JSON list of C-alpha atoms in Angstrom, two decimals:
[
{"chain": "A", "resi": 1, "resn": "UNK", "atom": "CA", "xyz": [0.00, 0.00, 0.00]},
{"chain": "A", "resi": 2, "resn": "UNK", "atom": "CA", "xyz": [1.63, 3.42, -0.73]},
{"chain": "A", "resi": 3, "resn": "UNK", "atom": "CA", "xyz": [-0.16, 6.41, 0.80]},
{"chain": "A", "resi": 4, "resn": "UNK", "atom": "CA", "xyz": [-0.14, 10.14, 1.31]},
{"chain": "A", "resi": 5, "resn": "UNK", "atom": "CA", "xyz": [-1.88, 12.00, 4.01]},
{"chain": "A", "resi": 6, "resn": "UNK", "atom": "CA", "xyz": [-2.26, 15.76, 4.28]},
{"chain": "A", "resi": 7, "resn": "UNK", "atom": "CA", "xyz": [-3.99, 18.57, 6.91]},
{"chain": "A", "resi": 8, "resn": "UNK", "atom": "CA", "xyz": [-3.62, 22.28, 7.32]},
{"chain": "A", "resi": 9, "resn": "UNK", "atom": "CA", "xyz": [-5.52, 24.39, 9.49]},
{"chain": "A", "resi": 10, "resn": "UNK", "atom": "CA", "xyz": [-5.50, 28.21, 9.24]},
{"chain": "A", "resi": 11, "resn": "UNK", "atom": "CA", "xyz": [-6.99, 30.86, 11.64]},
{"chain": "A", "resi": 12, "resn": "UNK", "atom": "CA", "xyz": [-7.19, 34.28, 10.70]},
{"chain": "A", "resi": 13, "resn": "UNK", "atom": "CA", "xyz": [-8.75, 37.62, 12.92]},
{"chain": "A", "resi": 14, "resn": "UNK", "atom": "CA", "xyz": [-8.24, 40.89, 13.16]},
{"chain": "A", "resi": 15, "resn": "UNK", "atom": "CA", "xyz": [-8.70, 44.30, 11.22]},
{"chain": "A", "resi": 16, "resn": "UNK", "atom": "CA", "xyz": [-11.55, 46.03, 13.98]},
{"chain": "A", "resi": 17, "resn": "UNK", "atom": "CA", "xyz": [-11.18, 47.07, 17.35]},
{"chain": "A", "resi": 18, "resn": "UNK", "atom": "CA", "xyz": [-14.06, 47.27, 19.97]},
{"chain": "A", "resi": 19, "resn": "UNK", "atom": "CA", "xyz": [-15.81, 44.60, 18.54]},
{"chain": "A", "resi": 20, "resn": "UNK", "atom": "CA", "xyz": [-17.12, 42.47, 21.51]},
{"chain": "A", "resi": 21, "resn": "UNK", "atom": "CA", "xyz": [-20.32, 43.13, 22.70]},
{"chain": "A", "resi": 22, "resn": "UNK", "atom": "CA", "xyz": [-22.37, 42.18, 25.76]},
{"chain": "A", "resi": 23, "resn": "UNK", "atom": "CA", "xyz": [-23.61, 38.68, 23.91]},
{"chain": "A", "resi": 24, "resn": "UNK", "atom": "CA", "xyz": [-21.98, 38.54, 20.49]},
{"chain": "A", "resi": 25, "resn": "UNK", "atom": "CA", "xyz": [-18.56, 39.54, 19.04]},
{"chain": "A", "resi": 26, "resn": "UNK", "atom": "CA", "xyz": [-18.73, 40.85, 15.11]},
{"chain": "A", "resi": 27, "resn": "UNK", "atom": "CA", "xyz": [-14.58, 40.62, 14.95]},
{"chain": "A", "resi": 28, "resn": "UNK", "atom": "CA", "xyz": [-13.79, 39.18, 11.57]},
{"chain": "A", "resi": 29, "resn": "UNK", "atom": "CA", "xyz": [-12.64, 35.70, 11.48]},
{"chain": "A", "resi": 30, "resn": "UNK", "atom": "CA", "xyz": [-11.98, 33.10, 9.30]},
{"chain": "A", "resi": 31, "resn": "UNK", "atom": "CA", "xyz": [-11.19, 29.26, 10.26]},
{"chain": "A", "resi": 32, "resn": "UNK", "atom": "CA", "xyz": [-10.07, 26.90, 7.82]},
{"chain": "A", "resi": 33, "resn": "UNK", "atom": "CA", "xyz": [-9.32, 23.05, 7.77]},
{"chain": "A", "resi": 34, "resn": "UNK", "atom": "CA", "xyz": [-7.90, 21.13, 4.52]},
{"chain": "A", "resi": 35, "resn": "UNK", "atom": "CA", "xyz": [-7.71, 17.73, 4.69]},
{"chain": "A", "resi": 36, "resn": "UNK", "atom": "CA", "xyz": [-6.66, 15.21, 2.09]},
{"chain": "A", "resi": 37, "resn": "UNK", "atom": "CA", "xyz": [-5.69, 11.53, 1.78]},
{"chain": "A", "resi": 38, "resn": "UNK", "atom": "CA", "xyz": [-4.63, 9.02, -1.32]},
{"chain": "A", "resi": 39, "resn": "UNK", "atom": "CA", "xyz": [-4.13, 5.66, -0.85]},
{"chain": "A", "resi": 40, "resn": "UNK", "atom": "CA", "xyz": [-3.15, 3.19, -3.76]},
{"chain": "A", "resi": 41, "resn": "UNK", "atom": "CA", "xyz": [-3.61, -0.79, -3.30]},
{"chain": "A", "resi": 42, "resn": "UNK", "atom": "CA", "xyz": [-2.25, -3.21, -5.21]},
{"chain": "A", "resi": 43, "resn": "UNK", "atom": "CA", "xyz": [-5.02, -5.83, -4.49]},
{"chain": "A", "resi": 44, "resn": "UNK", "atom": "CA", "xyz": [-3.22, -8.30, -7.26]},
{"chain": "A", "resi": 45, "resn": "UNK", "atom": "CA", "xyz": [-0.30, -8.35, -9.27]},
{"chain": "A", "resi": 46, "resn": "UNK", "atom": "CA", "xyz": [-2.38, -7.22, -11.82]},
{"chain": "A", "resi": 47, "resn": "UNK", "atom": "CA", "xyz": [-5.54, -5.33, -9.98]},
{"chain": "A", "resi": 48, "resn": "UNK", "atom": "CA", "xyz": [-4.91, -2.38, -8.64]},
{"chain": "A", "resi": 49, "resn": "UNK", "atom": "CA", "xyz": [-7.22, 0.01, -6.52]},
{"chain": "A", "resi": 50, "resn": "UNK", "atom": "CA", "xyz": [-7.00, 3.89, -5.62]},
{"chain": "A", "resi": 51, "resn": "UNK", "atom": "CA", "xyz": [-8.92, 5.78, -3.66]},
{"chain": "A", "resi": 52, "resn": "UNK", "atom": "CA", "xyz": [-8.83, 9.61, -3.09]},
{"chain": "A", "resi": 53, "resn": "UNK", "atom": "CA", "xyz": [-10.53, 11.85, -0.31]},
{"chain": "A", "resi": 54, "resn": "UNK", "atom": "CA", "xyz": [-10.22, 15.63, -0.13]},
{"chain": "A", "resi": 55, "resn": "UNK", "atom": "CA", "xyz": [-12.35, 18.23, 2.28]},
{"chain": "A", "resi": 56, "resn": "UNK", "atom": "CA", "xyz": [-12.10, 21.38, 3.16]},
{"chain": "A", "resi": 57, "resn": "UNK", "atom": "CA", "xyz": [-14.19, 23.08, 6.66]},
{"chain": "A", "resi": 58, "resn": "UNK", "atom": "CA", "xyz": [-14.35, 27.15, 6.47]},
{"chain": "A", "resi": 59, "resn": "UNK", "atom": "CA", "xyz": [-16.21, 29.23, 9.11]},
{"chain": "A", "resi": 60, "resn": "UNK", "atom": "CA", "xyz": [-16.23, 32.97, 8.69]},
{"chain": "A", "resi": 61, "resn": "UNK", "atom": "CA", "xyz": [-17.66, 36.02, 11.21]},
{"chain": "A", "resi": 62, "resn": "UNK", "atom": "CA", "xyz": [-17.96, 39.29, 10.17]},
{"chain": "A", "resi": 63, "resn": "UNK", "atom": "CA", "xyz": [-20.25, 42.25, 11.38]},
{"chain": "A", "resi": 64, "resn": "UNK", "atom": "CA", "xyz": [-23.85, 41.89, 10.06]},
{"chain": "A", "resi": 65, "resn": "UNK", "atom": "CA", "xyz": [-24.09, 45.43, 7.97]},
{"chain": "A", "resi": 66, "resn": "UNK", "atom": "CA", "xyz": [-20.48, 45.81, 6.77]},
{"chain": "A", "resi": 67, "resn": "UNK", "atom": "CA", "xyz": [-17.85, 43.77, 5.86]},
{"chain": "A", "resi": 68, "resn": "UNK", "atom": "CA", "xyz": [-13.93, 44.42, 6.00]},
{"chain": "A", "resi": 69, "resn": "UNK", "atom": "CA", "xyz": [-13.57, 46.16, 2.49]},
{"chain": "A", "resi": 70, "resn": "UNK", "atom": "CA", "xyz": [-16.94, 48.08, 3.43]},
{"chain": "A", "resi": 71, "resn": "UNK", "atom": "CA", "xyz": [-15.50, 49.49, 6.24]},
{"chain": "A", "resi": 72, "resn": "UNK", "atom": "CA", "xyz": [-12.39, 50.20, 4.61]},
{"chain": "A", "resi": 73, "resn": "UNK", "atom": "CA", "xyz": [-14.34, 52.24, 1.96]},
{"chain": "A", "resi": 74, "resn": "UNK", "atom": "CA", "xyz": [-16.64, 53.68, 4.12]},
{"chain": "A", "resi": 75, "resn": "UNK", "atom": "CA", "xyz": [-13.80, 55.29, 5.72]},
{"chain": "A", "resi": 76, "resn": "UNK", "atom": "CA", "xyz": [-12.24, 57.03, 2.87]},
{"chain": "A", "resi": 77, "resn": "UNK", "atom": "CA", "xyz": [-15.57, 57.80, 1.60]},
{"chain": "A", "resi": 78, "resn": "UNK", "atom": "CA", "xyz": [-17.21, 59.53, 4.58]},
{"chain": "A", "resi": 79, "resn": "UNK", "atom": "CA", "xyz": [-15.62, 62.93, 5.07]},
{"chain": "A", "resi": 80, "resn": "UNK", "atom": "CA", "xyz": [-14.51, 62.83, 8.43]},
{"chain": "A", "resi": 81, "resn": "UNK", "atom": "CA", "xyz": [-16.58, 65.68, 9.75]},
{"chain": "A", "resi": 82, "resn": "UNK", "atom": "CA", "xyz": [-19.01, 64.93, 7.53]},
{"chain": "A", "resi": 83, "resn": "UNK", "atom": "CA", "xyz": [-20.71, 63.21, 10.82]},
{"chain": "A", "resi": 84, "resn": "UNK", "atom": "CA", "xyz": [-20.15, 62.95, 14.65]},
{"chain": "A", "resi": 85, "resn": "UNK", "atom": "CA", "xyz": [-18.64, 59.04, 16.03]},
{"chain": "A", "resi": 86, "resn": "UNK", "atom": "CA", "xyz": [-21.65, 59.94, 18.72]},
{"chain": "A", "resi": 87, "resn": "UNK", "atom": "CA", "xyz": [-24.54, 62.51, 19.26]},
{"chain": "A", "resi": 88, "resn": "UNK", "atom": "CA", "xyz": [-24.10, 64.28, 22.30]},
{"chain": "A", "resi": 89, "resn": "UNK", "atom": "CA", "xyz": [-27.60, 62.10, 23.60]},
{"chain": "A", "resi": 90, "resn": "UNK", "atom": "CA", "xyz": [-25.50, 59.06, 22.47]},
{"chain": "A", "resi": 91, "resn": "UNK", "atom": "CA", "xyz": [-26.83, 58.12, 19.49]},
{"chain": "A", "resi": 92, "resn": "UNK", "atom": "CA", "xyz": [-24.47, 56.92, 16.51]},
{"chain": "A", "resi": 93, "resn": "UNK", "atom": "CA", "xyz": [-23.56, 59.83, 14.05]},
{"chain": "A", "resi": 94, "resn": "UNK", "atom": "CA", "xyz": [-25.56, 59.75, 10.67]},
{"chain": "A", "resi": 95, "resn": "UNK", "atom": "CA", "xyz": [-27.15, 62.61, 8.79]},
{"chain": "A", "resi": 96, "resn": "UNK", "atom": "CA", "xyz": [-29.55, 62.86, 5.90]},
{"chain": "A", "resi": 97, "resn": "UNK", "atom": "CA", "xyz": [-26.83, 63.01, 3.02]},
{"chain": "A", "resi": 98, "resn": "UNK", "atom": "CA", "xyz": [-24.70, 60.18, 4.26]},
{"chain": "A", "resi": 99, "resn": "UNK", "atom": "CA", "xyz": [-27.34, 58.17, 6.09]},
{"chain": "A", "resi": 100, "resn": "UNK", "atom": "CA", "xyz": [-26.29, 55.61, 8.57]},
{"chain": "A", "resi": 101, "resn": "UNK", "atom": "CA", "xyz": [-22.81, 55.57, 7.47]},
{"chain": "A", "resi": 102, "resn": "UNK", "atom": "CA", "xyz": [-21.07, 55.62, 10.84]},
{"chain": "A", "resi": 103, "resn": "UNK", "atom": "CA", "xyz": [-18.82, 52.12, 10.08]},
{"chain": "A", "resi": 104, "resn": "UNK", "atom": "CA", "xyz": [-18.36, 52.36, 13.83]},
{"chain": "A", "resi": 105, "resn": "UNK", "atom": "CA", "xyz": [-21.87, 51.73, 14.58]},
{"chain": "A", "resi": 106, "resn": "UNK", "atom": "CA", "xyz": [-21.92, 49.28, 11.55]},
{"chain": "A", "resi": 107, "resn": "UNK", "atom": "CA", "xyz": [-19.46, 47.32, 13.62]},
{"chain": "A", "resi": 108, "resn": "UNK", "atom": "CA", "xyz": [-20.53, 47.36, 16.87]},
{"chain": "A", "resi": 109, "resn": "UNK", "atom": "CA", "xyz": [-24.40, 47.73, 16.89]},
{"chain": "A", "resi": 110, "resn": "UNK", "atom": "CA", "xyz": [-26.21, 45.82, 13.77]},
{"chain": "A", "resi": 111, "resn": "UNK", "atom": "CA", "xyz": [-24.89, 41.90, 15.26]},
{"chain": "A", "resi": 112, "resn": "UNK", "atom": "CA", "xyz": [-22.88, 39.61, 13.50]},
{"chain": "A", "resi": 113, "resn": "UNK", "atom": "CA", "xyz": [-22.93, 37.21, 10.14]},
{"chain": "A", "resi": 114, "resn": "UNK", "atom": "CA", "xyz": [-21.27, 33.88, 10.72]},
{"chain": "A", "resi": 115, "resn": "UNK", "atom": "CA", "xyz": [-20.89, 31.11, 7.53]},
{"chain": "A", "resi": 116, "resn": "UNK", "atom": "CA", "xyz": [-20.01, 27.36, 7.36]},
{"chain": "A", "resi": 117, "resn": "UNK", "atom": "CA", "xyz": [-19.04, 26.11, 4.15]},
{"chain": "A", "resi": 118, "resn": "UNK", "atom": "CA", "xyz": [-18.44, 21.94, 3.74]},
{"chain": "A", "resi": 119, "resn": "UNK", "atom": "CA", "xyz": [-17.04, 20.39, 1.29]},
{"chain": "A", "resi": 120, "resn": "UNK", "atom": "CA", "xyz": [-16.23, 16.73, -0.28]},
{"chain": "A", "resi": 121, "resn": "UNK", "atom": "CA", "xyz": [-14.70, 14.85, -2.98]},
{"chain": "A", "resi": 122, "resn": "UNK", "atom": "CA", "xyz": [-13.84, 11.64, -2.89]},
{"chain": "A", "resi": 123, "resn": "UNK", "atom": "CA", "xyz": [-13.03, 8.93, -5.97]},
{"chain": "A", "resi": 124, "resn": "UNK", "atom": "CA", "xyz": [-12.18, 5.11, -6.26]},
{"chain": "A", "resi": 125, "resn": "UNK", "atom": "CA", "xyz": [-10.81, 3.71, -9.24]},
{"chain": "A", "resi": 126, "resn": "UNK", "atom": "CA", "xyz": [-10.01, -0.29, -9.72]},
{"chain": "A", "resi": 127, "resn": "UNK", "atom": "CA", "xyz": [-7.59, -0.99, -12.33]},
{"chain": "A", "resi": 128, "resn": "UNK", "atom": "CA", "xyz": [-7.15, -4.33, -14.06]},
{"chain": "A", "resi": 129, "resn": "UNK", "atom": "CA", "xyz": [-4.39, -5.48, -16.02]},
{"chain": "A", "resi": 130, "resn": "UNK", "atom": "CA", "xyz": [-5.70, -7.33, -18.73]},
{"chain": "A", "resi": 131, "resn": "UNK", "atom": "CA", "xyz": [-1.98, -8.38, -20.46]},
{"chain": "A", "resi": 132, "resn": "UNK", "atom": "CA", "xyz": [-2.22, -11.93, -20.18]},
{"chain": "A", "resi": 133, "resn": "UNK", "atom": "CA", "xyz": [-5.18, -11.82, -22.93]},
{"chain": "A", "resi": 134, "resn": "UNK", "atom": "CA", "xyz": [-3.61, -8.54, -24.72]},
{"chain": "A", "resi": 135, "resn": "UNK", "atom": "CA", "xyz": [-0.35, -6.68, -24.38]},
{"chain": "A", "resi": 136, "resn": "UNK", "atom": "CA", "xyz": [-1.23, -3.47, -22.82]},
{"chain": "A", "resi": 137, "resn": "UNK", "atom": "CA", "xyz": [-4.68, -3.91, -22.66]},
{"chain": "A", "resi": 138, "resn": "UNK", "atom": "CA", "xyz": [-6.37, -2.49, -19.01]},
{"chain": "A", "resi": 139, "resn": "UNK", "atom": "CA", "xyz": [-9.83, -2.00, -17.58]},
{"chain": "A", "resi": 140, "resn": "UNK", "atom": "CA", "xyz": [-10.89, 0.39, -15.37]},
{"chain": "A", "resi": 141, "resn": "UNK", "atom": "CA", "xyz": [-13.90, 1.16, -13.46]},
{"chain": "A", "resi": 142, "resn": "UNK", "atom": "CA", "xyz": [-14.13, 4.33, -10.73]},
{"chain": "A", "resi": 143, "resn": "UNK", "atom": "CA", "xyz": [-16.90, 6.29, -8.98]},
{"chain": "A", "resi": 144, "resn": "UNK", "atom": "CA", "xyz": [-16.69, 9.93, -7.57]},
{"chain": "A", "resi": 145, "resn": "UNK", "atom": "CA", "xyz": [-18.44, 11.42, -5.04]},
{"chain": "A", "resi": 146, "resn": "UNK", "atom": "CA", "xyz": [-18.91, 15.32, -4.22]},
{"chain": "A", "resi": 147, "resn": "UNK", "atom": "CA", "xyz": [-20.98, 17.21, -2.04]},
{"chain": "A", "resi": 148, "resn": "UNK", "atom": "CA", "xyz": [-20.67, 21.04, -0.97]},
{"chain": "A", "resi": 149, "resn": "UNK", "atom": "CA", "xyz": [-22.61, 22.84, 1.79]},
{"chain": "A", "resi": 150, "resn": "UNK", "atom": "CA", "xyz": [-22.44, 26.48, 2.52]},
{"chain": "A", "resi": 151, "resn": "UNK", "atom": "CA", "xyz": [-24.96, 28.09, 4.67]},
{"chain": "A", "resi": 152, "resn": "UNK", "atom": "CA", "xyz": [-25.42, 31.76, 6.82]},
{"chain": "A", "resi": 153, "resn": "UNK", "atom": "CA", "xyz": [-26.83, 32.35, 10.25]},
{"chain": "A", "resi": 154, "resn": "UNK", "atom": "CA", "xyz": [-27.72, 36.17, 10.39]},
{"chain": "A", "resi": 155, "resn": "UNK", "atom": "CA", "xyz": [-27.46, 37.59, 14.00]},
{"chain": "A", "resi": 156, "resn": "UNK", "atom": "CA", "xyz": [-28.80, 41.40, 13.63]},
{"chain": "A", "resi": 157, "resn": "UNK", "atom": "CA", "xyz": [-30.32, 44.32, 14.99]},
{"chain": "A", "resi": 158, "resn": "UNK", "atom": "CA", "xyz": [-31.06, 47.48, 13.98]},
{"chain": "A", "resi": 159, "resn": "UNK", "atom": "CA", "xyz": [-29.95, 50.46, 15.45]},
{"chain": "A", "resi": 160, "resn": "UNK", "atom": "CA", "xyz": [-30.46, 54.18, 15.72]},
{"chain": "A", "resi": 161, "resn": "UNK", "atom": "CA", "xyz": [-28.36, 57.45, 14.26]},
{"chain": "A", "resi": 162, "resn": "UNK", "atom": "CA", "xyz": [-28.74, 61.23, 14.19]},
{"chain": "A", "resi": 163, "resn": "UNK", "atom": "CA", "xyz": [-27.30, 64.68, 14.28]},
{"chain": "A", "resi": 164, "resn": "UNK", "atom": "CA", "xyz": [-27.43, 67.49, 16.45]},
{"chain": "A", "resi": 165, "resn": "UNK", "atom": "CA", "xyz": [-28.35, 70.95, 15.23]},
{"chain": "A", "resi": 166, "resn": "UNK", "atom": "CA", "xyz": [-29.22, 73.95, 16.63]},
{"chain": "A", "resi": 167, "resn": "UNK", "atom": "CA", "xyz": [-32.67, 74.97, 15.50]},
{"chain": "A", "resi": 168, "resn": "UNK", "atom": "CA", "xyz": [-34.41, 78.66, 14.61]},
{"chain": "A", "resi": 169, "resn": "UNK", "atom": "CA", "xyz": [-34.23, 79.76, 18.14]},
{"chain": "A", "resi": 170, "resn": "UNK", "atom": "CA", "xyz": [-30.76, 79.07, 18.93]},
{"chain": "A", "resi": 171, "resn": "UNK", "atom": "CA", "xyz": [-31.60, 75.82, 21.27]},
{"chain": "A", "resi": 172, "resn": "UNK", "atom": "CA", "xyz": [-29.45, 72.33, 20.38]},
{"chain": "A", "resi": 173, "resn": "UNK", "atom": "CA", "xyz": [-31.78, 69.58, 18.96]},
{"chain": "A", "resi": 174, "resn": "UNK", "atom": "CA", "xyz": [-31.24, 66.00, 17.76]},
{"chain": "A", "resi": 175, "resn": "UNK", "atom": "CA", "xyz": [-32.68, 64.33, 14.57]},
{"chain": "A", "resi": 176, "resn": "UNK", "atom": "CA", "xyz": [-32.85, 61.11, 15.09]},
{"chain": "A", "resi": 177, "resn": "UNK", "atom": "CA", "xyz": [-33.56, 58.13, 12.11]},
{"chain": "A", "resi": 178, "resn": "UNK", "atom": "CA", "xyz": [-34.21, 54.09, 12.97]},
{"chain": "A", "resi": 179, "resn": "UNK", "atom": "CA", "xyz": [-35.50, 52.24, 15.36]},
{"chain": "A", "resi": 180, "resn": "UNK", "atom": "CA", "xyz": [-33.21, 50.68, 18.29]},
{"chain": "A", "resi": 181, "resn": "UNK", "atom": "CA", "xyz": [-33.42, 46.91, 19.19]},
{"chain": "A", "resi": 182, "resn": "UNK", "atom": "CA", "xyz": [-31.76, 45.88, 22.25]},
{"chain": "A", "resi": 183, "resn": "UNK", "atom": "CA", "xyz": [-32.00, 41.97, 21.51]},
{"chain": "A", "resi": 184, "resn": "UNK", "atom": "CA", "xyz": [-30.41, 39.67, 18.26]},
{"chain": "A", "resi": 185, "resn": "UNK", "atom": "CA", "xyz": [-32.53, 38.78, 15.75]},
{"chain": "A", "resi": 186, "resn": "UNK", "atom": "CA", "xyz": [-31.58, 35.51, 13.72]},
{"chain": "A", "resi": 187, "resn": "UNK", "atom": "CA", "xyz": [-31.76, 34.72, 10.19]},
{"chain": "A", "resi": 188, "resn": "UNK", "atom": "CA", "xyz": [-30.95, 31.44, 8.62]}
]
């Protein structure tokens, strides 16, 4: 029997800061397992058999509005006065021209998007030598199998934004846009 045997596992975070919340965390992530074996038989001088297997496992996390080039974009897009981090009655900075475009908020108040992505291949293939009847005449016979899975589980909430002004007679007022939700809703 000769055989090879491979697995790799890779783990990447990183890129926001601030991101873990009371009863979620919206930190990007991805996991990722490879796996792979092939193992050749010689059953018979003259019959041989092979079989492959190959997988792969990914999970991913990322905030439930905006993902990592989002954010990045977001950022160079959004003048940075253009709108307050937070309201002075603590509500996340938006106006009418740019929306909710605070990527802070986006971050760390709208919950989290996680995916799991399987996947499978896998072959056989029996080889007979067939010389005694003709030279270099073989016969082979194989079967493959592949399956792939990928599926999302939304976590989110909304949340609310605004701007202070100051309004015709002289006194500070907030505009507020969106309606707050204190728990996670889910989304499959």
């Amino acid at each position: 029997m000769r055989y090879y045997a491979f697995a790799d596992y890779s783990n990447t975070t990183g890129l926001f800061k601030n991101t873990k919340q009371e009863n979620y965390d919206s930190q990007l992530r991805m996991s990722k397992a490879n796996l792979r074996a092939n193992m050749d038989y010689d059953i018979t001088e003259t019959t041989k058999m092979s079989v492959n297997i190959a997988g792969i496992f990914i999970e991913t996390n990322r905030p439930n509005d905006i993902g990592g080039d989002d954010a990045v974009w977001r950022m160079y897009a959004t003048p940075a006065t253009a709108i307050p981090l937070v309201t002075s009655n603590g509500f996340w900075g938006g106006n009418e021209t740019y929306g909710d475009a605070s990527f802070v908020a986006k971050i760390q108040d709208t919950g989290y998007m996680k995916s799991n992505q399987r996947q499978l291949w896998a072959n056989a293939k029996l080889t007979q030598n067939l010389d005694f009847w003709v030279k270099g005449l073989k016969a082979e016979i194989g079967a493959g199998y592949d399956n792939m899975a990928l599926d999302y589980e939304q976590h989110y909430r909304a949340h609310q934004y605004g701007y202070d002004y100051i309004d015709a007679n002289g006194k500070q007022q907030v505009a507020v846009y969106g309606n707050k939700q204190e728990q996670l809703k889910f989304n499959h």
